[in-house]
Coordinates of C-alpha atoms in Angstrom, one line a residue:
X1 CA 17.5 8.3 -0.9
X2 CA 17.7 9.4 -4.5
X3 CA 15.0 7.3 -5.3
X4 CA 12.2 8.1 -2.7
X5 CA 12.5 11.1 -4.2
X6 CA 11.7 10.4 -7.3
X7 CA 8.3 8.7 -5.7
X8 CA 7.6 11.6 -3.8
X9 CA 7.6 13.7 -6.3
X10 CA 5.2 11.4 -8.6
X11 CA 3.1 10.8 -5.2
X12 CA 2.9 14.7 -4.6
X13 CA 2.2 15.5 -8.1
X14 CA -0.7 12.7 -8.5
X15 CA -2.0 14.4 -5.1
X16 CA -2.3 18.3 -6.6
X17 CA -3.8 17.1 -10.2
X18 CA -6.1 14.5 -7.8
X19 CA -7.2 17.7 -5.9
X20 CA -7.3 19.4 -8.7
X21 CA -10.3 17.3 -9.7
X22 CA -12.1 17.6 -5.8
X23 CA -12.2 20.8 -6.5
X24 CA -13.9 20.8 -10.3
X25 CA -16.0 18.7 -8.7
X26 CA -17.1 20.7 -5.6
X27 CA -17.2 23.8 -7.5
X28 CA -19.3 21.6 -10.0
X29 CA -21.7 20.6 -7.4
X30 CA -21.8 24.4 -5.8
X31 CA -22.7 25.3 -9.0
X32 CA -25.3 23.8 -10.3
X33 CA -27.3 22.7 -6.7
X34 CA -26.3 26.1 -4.4
X35 CA -29.1 28.1 -3.4
X36 CA -27.5 30.9 -3.6
X37 CA -25.9 30.8 -7.1
X38 CA -28.5 29.5 -9.6
X39 CA -28.4 26.8 -11.7
X40 CA -26.2 25.0 -14.6
X41 CA -25.9 24.9 -18.5
X42 CA -27.0 20.9 -18.9
X43 CA -25.2 21.9 -22.9
X44 CA -21.7 21.5 -22.3
X45 CA -19.7 18.1 -21.4
X46 CA -18.3 18.6 -18.3
X47 CA -16.2 15.6 -18.5
X48 CA -14.7 16.7 -21.5
X49 CA -14.0 20.0 -19.5
X50 CA -12.7 18.3 -16.4
X51 CA -10.1 16.5 -18.4
X52 CA -9.1 19.5 -20.0
X53 CA -8.7 21.0 -17.0
X54 CA -6.6 18.3 -15.5
X55 CA -4.2 18.9 -18.8
X56 CA -4.1 22.5 -18.3
X57 CA -2.8 22.0 -14.2
X58 CA -0.7 19.0 -14.4
X59 CA 1.6 21.4 -17.9
X60 CA 0.8 24.3 -15.5
X61 CA 2.2 22.7 -11.9
X62 CA 5.0 21.1 -13.5
X63 CA 6.2 24.4 -15.2
X64 CA 6.4 26.1 -11.5
X65 CA 6.9 22.3 -9.8
X66 CA 4.7 23.2 -7.5
X67 CA 5.9 19.7 -6.1
X68 CA 9.0 20.6 -4.8
X69 CA 7.0 23.3 -2.4
X70 CA 6.8 20.1 0.2
X71 CA 9.8 20.5 0.9
X72 CA 12.0 23.1 0.7
X73 CA 10.6 26.6 1.0
X74 CA 7.7 29.0 3.1
X75 CA 4.4 29.1 3.7
X76 CA 3.9 32.5 1.7
X77 CA 6.6 31.5 -1.6
X78 CA 4.6 28.3 -2.0
X79 CA 1.2 30.0 -1.8
X80 CA 1.9 32.7 -4.2
X81 CA 3.9 29.8 -6.0
X82 CA 0.2 27.7 -6.2
X83 CA -1.5 31.1 -7.0
X84 CA 0.4 31.5 -9.6
X85 CA 0.5 27.7 -11.3
X86 CA -4.2 27.7 -10.4
X87 CA -3.7 31.0 -12.2
X88 CA -2.3 30.4 -15.2
X89 CA -3.6 26.9 -16.1
X90 CA -7.1 28.7 -15.3
X91 CA -6.3 30.8 -17.7
X92 CA -5.4 28.1 -20.7
X93 CA -8.6 26.8 -19.5
X94 CA -10.5 29.7 -20.7
X95 CA -8.6 30.3 -23.7
X96 CA -9.2 27.0 -25.2
X97 CA -12.8 26.8 -24.3
X98 CA -13.3 29.3 -25.9
X99 CA -10.4 28.2 -28.9
X100 CA -13.7 25.2 -28.9
X101 CA -16.4 27.4 -29.0
X102 CA -17.6 26.5 -25.5
X103 CA -18.2 30.3 -24.6
X104 CA -21.2 29.4 -22.7
X105 CA -19.3 27.8 -19.9
X106 CA -20.4 28.6 -16.8
X107 CA -17.8 31.6 -15.7
X108 CA -18.9 31.4 -12.0
X109 CA -17.9 28.2 -12.2
X110 CA -14.6 28.5 -13.2
X111 CA -14.1 31.2 -10.0
X112 CA -15.6 28.7 -7.5
X113 CA -13.6 26.0 -9.1
X114 CA -10.4 28.5 -8.6
X115 CA -11.1 29.1 -4.8
X116 CA -11.2 25.6 -4.5
X117 CA -7.9 24.6 -5.8
X118 CA -6.0 27.6 -4.1
X119 CA -8.2 26.6 -0.9
X120 CA -7.2 22.3 -0.8
X121 CA -4.2 22.0 -2.3
X122 CA -2.7 25.1 0.4
X123 CA -5.1 23.8 3.3
X124 CA -3.3 19.8 2.2
X125 CA 0.2 21.9 1.9
X126 CA 0.2 22.9 4.9
X127 CA -0.9 19.4 6.3
X128 CA 2.2 17.9 4.9
X129 CA 4.4 20.2 6.0
X130 CA 4.1 20.3 9.1
X131 CA 3.4 16.2 9.1
X132 CA 6.9 16.1 8.0
X133 CA 7.8 18.4 10.6
X134 CA 6.6 16.4 13.1
X135 CA 7.9 12.7 11.6
X136 CA 11.5 14.3 11.1
X137 CA 11.2 15.4 14.9
X138 CA 10.7 12.0 15.9
X139 CA 13.8 11.3 13.9
X140 CA 11.6 8.3 10.9
X141 CA 12.1 10.3 8.8
X142 CA 15.7 11.9 8.3
X143 CA 18.3 9.4 6.4
X144 CA 20.9 9.6 9.6
X145 CA 24.9 9.4 8.1
X146 CA 28.4 8.6 9.4
X147 CA 31.5 10.3 7.2
X148 CA 34.2 8.2 7.7
X149 CA 36.6 11.2 6.8
X150 CA 37.6 14.3 7.5
X151 CA 39.8 16.7 5.3
X152 CA 38.8 17.9 2.1
X153 CA 36.6 15.1 0.3
X154 CA 34.5 14.9 3.7
X155 CA 34.0 18.8 3.9
X156 CA 32.6 18.9 0.4
X157 CA 30.4 16.0 1.1
X158 CA 29.4 17.9 4.1
X159 CA 29.2 20.6 3.0
X160 CA 26.7 18.9 -0.2
X161 CA 24.7 16.2 2.1
X162 CA 23.5 20.9 4.2
X163 CA 23.1 22.0 0.9
X164 CA 20.0 18.8 0.1
X165 CA 18.1 18.7 4.0
X166 CA 15.6 18.9 2.2
X167 CA 16.1 15.1 1.5
X168 CA 16.5 14.9 5.3
X169 CA 19.9 13.2 5.1
X170 CA 21.8 13.7 9.0
X171 CA 25.1 13.9 9.2
X172 CA 25.8 12.4 13.1
X173 CA 30.0 13.4 13.0
X174 CA 32.8 12.1 11.3
X175 CA 35.9 9.7 12.4
X176 CA 39.0 10.3 11.1
X177 CA 42.9 8.4 11.5
X178 CA 44.2 10.6 13.7
X179 CA 43.1 11.6 17.1
X180 CA 44.8 14.5 17.2
X181 CA 41.3 16.2 14.8
X182 CA 38.8 15.3 17.6
X183 CA 36.7 18.0 18.5
X184 CA 37.8 19.5 14.9
X185 CA 35.1 21.6 13.4
X186 CA 34.6 19.6 9.8
X187 CA 31.9 21.9 9.0
X188 CA 29.2 24.4 10.8
X189 CA 26.8 21.3 10.2
X190 CA 29.6 18.4 11.2
X191 CA 32.5 18.5 13.9
X192 CA 34.8 14.6 14.0
X193 CA 33.4 13.3 17.2
X194 CA 35.9 9.8 17.1
X195 CA 39.0 8.1 15.0
X196 CA 37.6 4.7 13.2
X197 CA 39.0 2.6 16.8
X198 CA 34.7 4.2 17.1
X199 CA 33.8 2.7 13.9
X200 CA 32.4 -0.5 16.7
X201 CA 31.4 1.7 19.0
X202 CA 28.6 4.2 17.0
X203 CA 27.5 1.7 15.1
X204 CA 26.4 -0.8 18.1
X205 CA 25.2 1.9 20.4
X206 CA 23.7 4.8 18.3
X207 CA 21.1 4.3 14.9
X208 CA 23.8 4.4 12.0
X209 CA 21.3 4.7 8.6
X210 CA 24.6 4.6 6.4
X211 CA 28.5 5.0 6.1
X212 CA 30.1 7.0 3.5
X213 CA 34.0 6.6 3.1
X214 CA 34.9 9.6 2.4
X215 CA 38.6 9.5 2.2
X216 CA 41.3 6.8 0.4
X217 CA 40.7 3.2 1.5
X218 CA 44.2 3.0 0.7
X219 CA 44.6 5.0 4.4
X220 CA 42.1 3.3 6.4
X221 CA 43.9 0.2 8.2
X222 CA 41.7 -2.7 7.6
X223 CA 39.1 -0.6 6.2
X224 CA 37.9 -4.2 4.8
X225 CA 37.2 -4.6 8.2
X226 CA 35.0 -1.9 8.6
X227 CA 33.1 -2.3 5.9
X228 CA 32.5 -6.0 6.2
X229 CA 31.0 -4.7 9.9
X230 CA 28.0 -2.7 8.8
X231 CA 27.4 -5.6 6.0
X232 CA 26.8 -7.4 8.6
X233 CA 24.7 -5.4 10.6
X234 CA 23.0 -4.0 7.6
X235 CA 23.9 -0.8 7.5
X236 CA 24.5 0.8 4.1
X237 CA 27.5 1.8 3.1
X238 CA 28.6 3.4 0.4
X239 CA 32.8 5.1 -0.8
X240 CA 33.2 7.7 -2.6
X241 CA 35.4 6.8 -5.3
X242 CA 39.7 7.8 -5.4
X243 CA 39.6 5.5 -8.5
X244 CA 41.6 2.9 -7.4
X245 CA 38.5 0.5 -6.4
X246 CA 40.4 -3.2 -7.2
X247 CA 42.4 -2.5 -4.1
X248 CA 38.9 -2.6 -1.4
X249 CA 40.1 -6.5 -3.0
X250 CA 36.5 -7.3 -0.7
X251 CA 33.4 -9.7 -2.2
X252 CA 29.9 -8.9 -0.1
X253 CA 28.8 -11.9 1.4
X254 CA 24.8 -10.4 1.9
X255 CA 25.2 -6.7 0.7
X256 CA 24.5 -6.1 -2.9
X257 CA 26.9 -3.3 -5.3
X258 CA 26.2 -1.0 -7.6
X259 CA 27.2 2.8 -8.3
X260 CA 25.1 5.1 -7.1
X261 CA 24.9 9.2 -7.2
X262 CA 24.7 10.5 -3.7
X263 CA 23.9 14.8 -3.7
X264 CA 24.9 14.1 -7.3
X265 CA 28.3 12.8 -6.1
X266 CA 28.7 9.1 -8.0
X267 CA 29.7 6.4 -4.7
X268 CA 29.8 2.9 -4.4
X269 CA 27.3 1.2 -2.7
X270 CA 26.7 -1.8 -0.7
X271 CA 23.5 -2.2 0.8
X272 CA 22.1 -5.2 2.6
X273 CA 18.7 -5.1 2.3
X274 CA 16.0 -4.5 0.1
X275 CA 16.2 -2.5 -2.9
X276 CA 13.4 -2.8 -4.2
X277 CA 12.2 1.0 -3.8
X278 CA 9.1 1.1 -5.2
X279 CA 7.6 -1.3 -3.4
X280 CA 9.0 -0.3 0.0
X281 CA 7.3 3.1 -1.0
X282 CA 4.4 1.2 -1.6
X283 CA 4.5 -0.9 1.6
X284 CA 5.3 2.1 3.4
X285 CA 1.5 4.2 1.9
X286 CA -0.9 0.6 2.4
X287 CA 1.1 0.3 5.8
X288 CA -0.3 3.7 7.0
X289 CA -3.8 3.5 5.4
X290 CA -4.3 0.2 7.3
X291 CA -3.3 1.6 10.3
X292 CA -5.3 4.2 10.3
X293 CA -8.7 2.1 8.9
X294 CA -8.0 -0.3 11.7
X295 CA -8.2 2.0 14.6
X296 CA -11.6 3.1 12.9
X297 CA -13.0 -0.4 12.6
X298 CA -12.3 -1.2 15.7
X299 CA -12.7 1.6 17.8
X300 CA -15.3 -0.6 19.4
X301 CA -13.8 -2.9 20.8
X302 CA -10.5 -1.2 22.0
X303 CA -13.5 0.2 24.7
X304 CA -14.5 -3.1 25.2
X305 CA -11.3 -4.3 26.2
X306 CA -11.0 -1.3 27.5
X307 CA -13.4 -1.8 30.3
X308 CA -12.6 -5.6 31.3
X309 CA -9.0 -4.2 31.6
X310 CA -10.1 -1.8 34.0
X311 CA -12.3 -3.7 35.4
X312 CA -10.1 -6.9 36.6
X313 CA -7.5 -5.0 37.5
X314 CA -5.9 -1.3 38.3
X315 CA -3.6 0.8 36.6
X316 CA -3.5 2.3 32.4
X317 CA -5.2 0.2 29.2
X318 CA -2.2 0.6 27.3
X319 CA 1.9 -0.8 28.7
X320 CA 4.5 1.7 26.6
X321 CA 7.7 0.2 26.3
X322 CA 10.7 1.5 25.0
X323 CA 11.3 -0.6 21.8
X324 CA 14.6 -0.3 19.2
X325 CA 13.1 0.9 15.9
X326 CA 14.7 1.3 12.2
X327 CA 18.2 1.1 12.6
X328 CA 18.3 1.3 16.6
X329 CA 15.9 4.2 16.6
X330 CA 14.3 3.9 20.0
X331 CA 10.6 4.6 20.4
X332 CA 7.4 4.1 22.8
X333 CA 5.1 0.3 21.7
X334 CA 2.1 0.2 23.5
X335 CA 0.6 -2.8 23.6
X336 CA -3.4 -3.6 25.9
X337 CA -2.1 -4.2 29.3
X338 CA -2.1 -7.3 29.9
X339 CA 0.1 -8.3 33.1
X340 CA -0.1 -6.5 36.7
X341 CA 0.8 -3.6 37.2
X342 CA 3.8 -3.8 38.8
X343 CA 5.0 -6.8 36.1
X344 CA 8.2 -5.0 35.4
X345 CA 9.6 -4.1 38.9
X346 CA 8.4 -8.2 39.2
X347 CA 10.6 -9.5 36.1
X348 CA 14.3 -9.6 38.6
X349 CA 12.8 -12.4 40.8
X350 CA 11.3 -14.4 37.5
X351 CA 14.7 -14.6 35.5
X352 CA 15.6 -17.9 37.0
X353 CA 11.5 -19.4 35.2
X354 CA 12.6 -18.0 31.9
X355 CA 11.6 -19.7 28.9
X356 CA 13.9 -19.0 26.2
X357 CA 17.6 -18.4 25.3
X358 CA 19.3 -15.7 23.8
X359 CA 18.4 -11.7 25.6
X360 CA 14.5 -12.6 25.5
X361 CA 12.0 -12.9 28.9
X362 CA 9.4 -15.7 27.7
X363 CA 7.3 -17.4 30.6
X364 CA 4.5 -20.0 29.7
X365 CA 2.6 -19.7 32.7
X366 CA 3.9 -16.0 34.1
X367 CA 1.8 -15.3 37.3
X368 CA 1.7 -11.3 36.5
X369 CA -1.0 -12.1 34.3
X370 CA -4.2 -11.2 34.6
X371 CA -7.3 -13.5 33.0
X372 CA -8.1 -10.7 30.4
X373 CA -4.8 -10.6 29.9
X374 CA -3.7 -14.6 29.0
X375 CA -6.7 -14.1 26.4
X376 CA -5.8 -11.0 25.1
X377 CA -2.4 -13.2 24.7
X378 CA -3.4 -16.4 23.5
X379 CA -4.7 -14.4 20.5
X380 CA -2.5 -12.3 20.1
X381 CA -5.6 -9.8 20.9
X382 CA -2.7 -7.5 22.7
X383 CA -0.6 -6.6 19.4
X384 CA -3.5 -4.5 18.3
X385 CA -2.4 -1.3 19.6
X386 CA 1.3 -1.3 17.9
X387 CA -1.3 -0.1 15.3
X388 CA -1.0 3.3 16.6
X389 CA 3.0 2.7 15.8
X390 CA 2.1 1.9 12.3
X391 CA -0.1 4.7 11.4
X392 CA 2.6 6.8 13.1
X393 CA 5.5 5.5 10.9
X394 CA 7.8 4.0 13.8
X395 CA 6.6 0.5 12.6
X396 CA 5.2 -1.3 9.4
X397 CA 2.7 -4.9 9.7
X398 CA 4.4 -7.1 8.9
X399 CA 8.4 -7.0 9.8
X400 CA 10.6 -8.4 12.7
X401 CA 9.3 -7.9 16.4
X402 CA 10.9 -4.3 18.1
X403 CA 13.0 -6.0 20.3
X404 CA 13.7 -3.8 24.2
X405 CA 17.0 -1.9 23.8
X406 CA 19.2 -3.7 26.0
X407 CA 18.3 -7.2 24.5
X408 CA 20.0 -5.0 21.3
X409 CA 23.3 -4.9 23.1
X410 CA 23.2 -8.5 24.1
X411 CA 23.6 -9.3 20.1
X412 CA 25.9 -10.4 18.1
X413 CA 26.6 -8.5 15.2
X414 CA 24.9 -10.6 12.8
X415 CA 22.1 -10.8 14.1
X416 CA 21.9 -6.7 14.7
X417 CA 21.1 -7.4 10.4
X418 CA 17.3 -7.1 11.8
X419 CA 17.3 -3.6 12.3
X420 CA 17.9 -2.4 9.2
X421 CA 14.1 -2.8 8.9
X422 CA 11.6 -1.4 9.9
X423 CA 9.9 -4.0 13.0
X424 CA 6.3 -4.9 12.3
X425 CA 3.4 -6.5 14.3
X426 CA 3.5 -10.0 12.3
X427 CA 6.8 -12.0 10.6
X428 CA 7.5 -15.6 10.2
X429 CA 8.2 -16.4 13.8
X430 CA 5.5 -15.1 14.5
X431 CA 3.4 -17.3 12.6
X432 CA 5.7 -21.0 12.9
X433 CA 4.3 -21.5 16.6
X434 CA 6.8 -18.9 18.2
X435 CA 7.9 -19.7 21.5
X436 CA 8.7 -23.2 20.1
X437 CA 11.3 -21.5 18.2
X438 CA 15.2 -20.9 19.5
X439 CA 16.6 -17.6 20.0
X440 CA 18.8 -18.3 17.3
X441 CA 16.7 -19.9 15.3
X442 CA 14.0 -16.9 15.3
X443 CA 16.6 -14.6 14.3
X444 CA 17.2 -16.7 10.9
X445 CA 13.9 -16.1 10.4
X446 CA 14.5 -12.2 10.7
X447 CA 16.7 -12.0 8.7
X448 CA 14.8 -14.8 6.4
X449 CA 12.6 -12.6 5.7
X450 CA 15.2 -9.6 5.4
X451 CA 16.8 -11.1 2.1
X452 CA 13.4 -12.5 0.9
X453 CA 11.3 -9.7 1.2
X454 CA 8.6 -9.0 -1.6
X455 CA 4.9 -7.7 -1.0
X456 CA 3.6 -10.6 -1.9
X457 CA 5.7 -12.6 1.2
X458 CA 4.1 -9.9 2.7
X459 CA 0.7 -10.8 2.1
X460 CA 1.5 -14.5 2.6
X461 CA 2.7 -13.7 6.2
X462 CA -0.6 -11.4 6.6
X463 CA -2.8 -14.4 5.8
X464 CA -1.4 -16.8 7.4
X465 CA -1.9 -14.1 10.7
X466 CA -4.6 -14.9 11.1
X467 CA -5.5 -18.4 11.4
X468 CA -2.4 -18.6 14.0
X469 CA -4.6 -15.4 16.4
X470 CA -7.7 -17.2 15.4
X471 CA -6.4 -20.0 16.7
X472 CA -4.4 -19.2 18.9
X473 CA -1.3 -21.2 17.4
X474 CA 1.6 -18.6 17.2
X475 CA 1.8 -18.2 20.9

């Protein structure tokens, strides 16, 4: 999360400077072409003035830390801080223009720039804050943390985390070795919700992103078994050191191990998912942009498919279904409806015809499928509405397919690690003749994707998906 915070800060800095550049260009065109404001002198080098504006703004924005306003300050405080920062930047620009004898620069141009910059910074600030707040309400921008321990060390940890809520952490609760402590309040933000005996049940049935051992491992019977179980599920593990790390005596099978700072505290961290923070950030940004563009470009096709679905059978255009996403988060997945409206009710009668092993239902000649639905399924076009899920941050373009919650309940522990990355529209299984592959091979393919993940690997899978869709070979 701290790597992500650094990237977010850099992103906000670039965003603020980009908005400032846009504000200057707007001021230039309004002053030059505006009917009510008159023309603009051709004497000054406006490219040089723009560079001066950006340099002064970068210095002023850093001084006032306006990139941090997106997370923790009130709107009133944010507006006043932005007003100070833009005023300081504009003042520096005026002084520099005077010193370098660019006095012919239009004062009205600078006034317009000041107004536009404040307007853009404030508007985007409000938009981002509301978007982040809405995202966190859906639990997709919070790291859900389970703390092992409930005494002084755990209490201090929870207090530190509560003071860093702007980073998006959420404490699920604490576990202790003493059953008598169940229900005890560790702080105002966390209670003891069970004992370490409940560890397996909680990780299997709740969305948990990280587990933090905030008590000496020597006090937990078979602590290594708990760490190994979390590793198999792909849940990140942190250990607050009691400086007796040698007693851990555990060699991870999958996870990478390193010392990492967490809310200012050094922790031993085991992570079974890719640690390529910058690449994952780029993946998330590209996912959102591609999904939004895809929805806009494909809107005529969506309208055509919607009409065909409605003409053939009664029922909604979209099929909505609860699926398990990142680390077990439940979300609503969208597809074009390819079956009759009562398909789910008829599923139990067809269970004996299931052609897939494991907790998954697949049937080649499913009688519930409509004619337009058969075409959409053959070409995988029924999956396109999941671009909505990608745009909302619930899915990615590439990643393990999102399973049903009841399927996840039947997973073996090693299979749950496929939930440790955000689910996607396509993955290795999709481009490998998916219905000819048994369940265990499918799970291994998803884990192979997680272990091999890179941006280039995503590009390769997307490139293979196109012919699979066009030729219908991915069925």
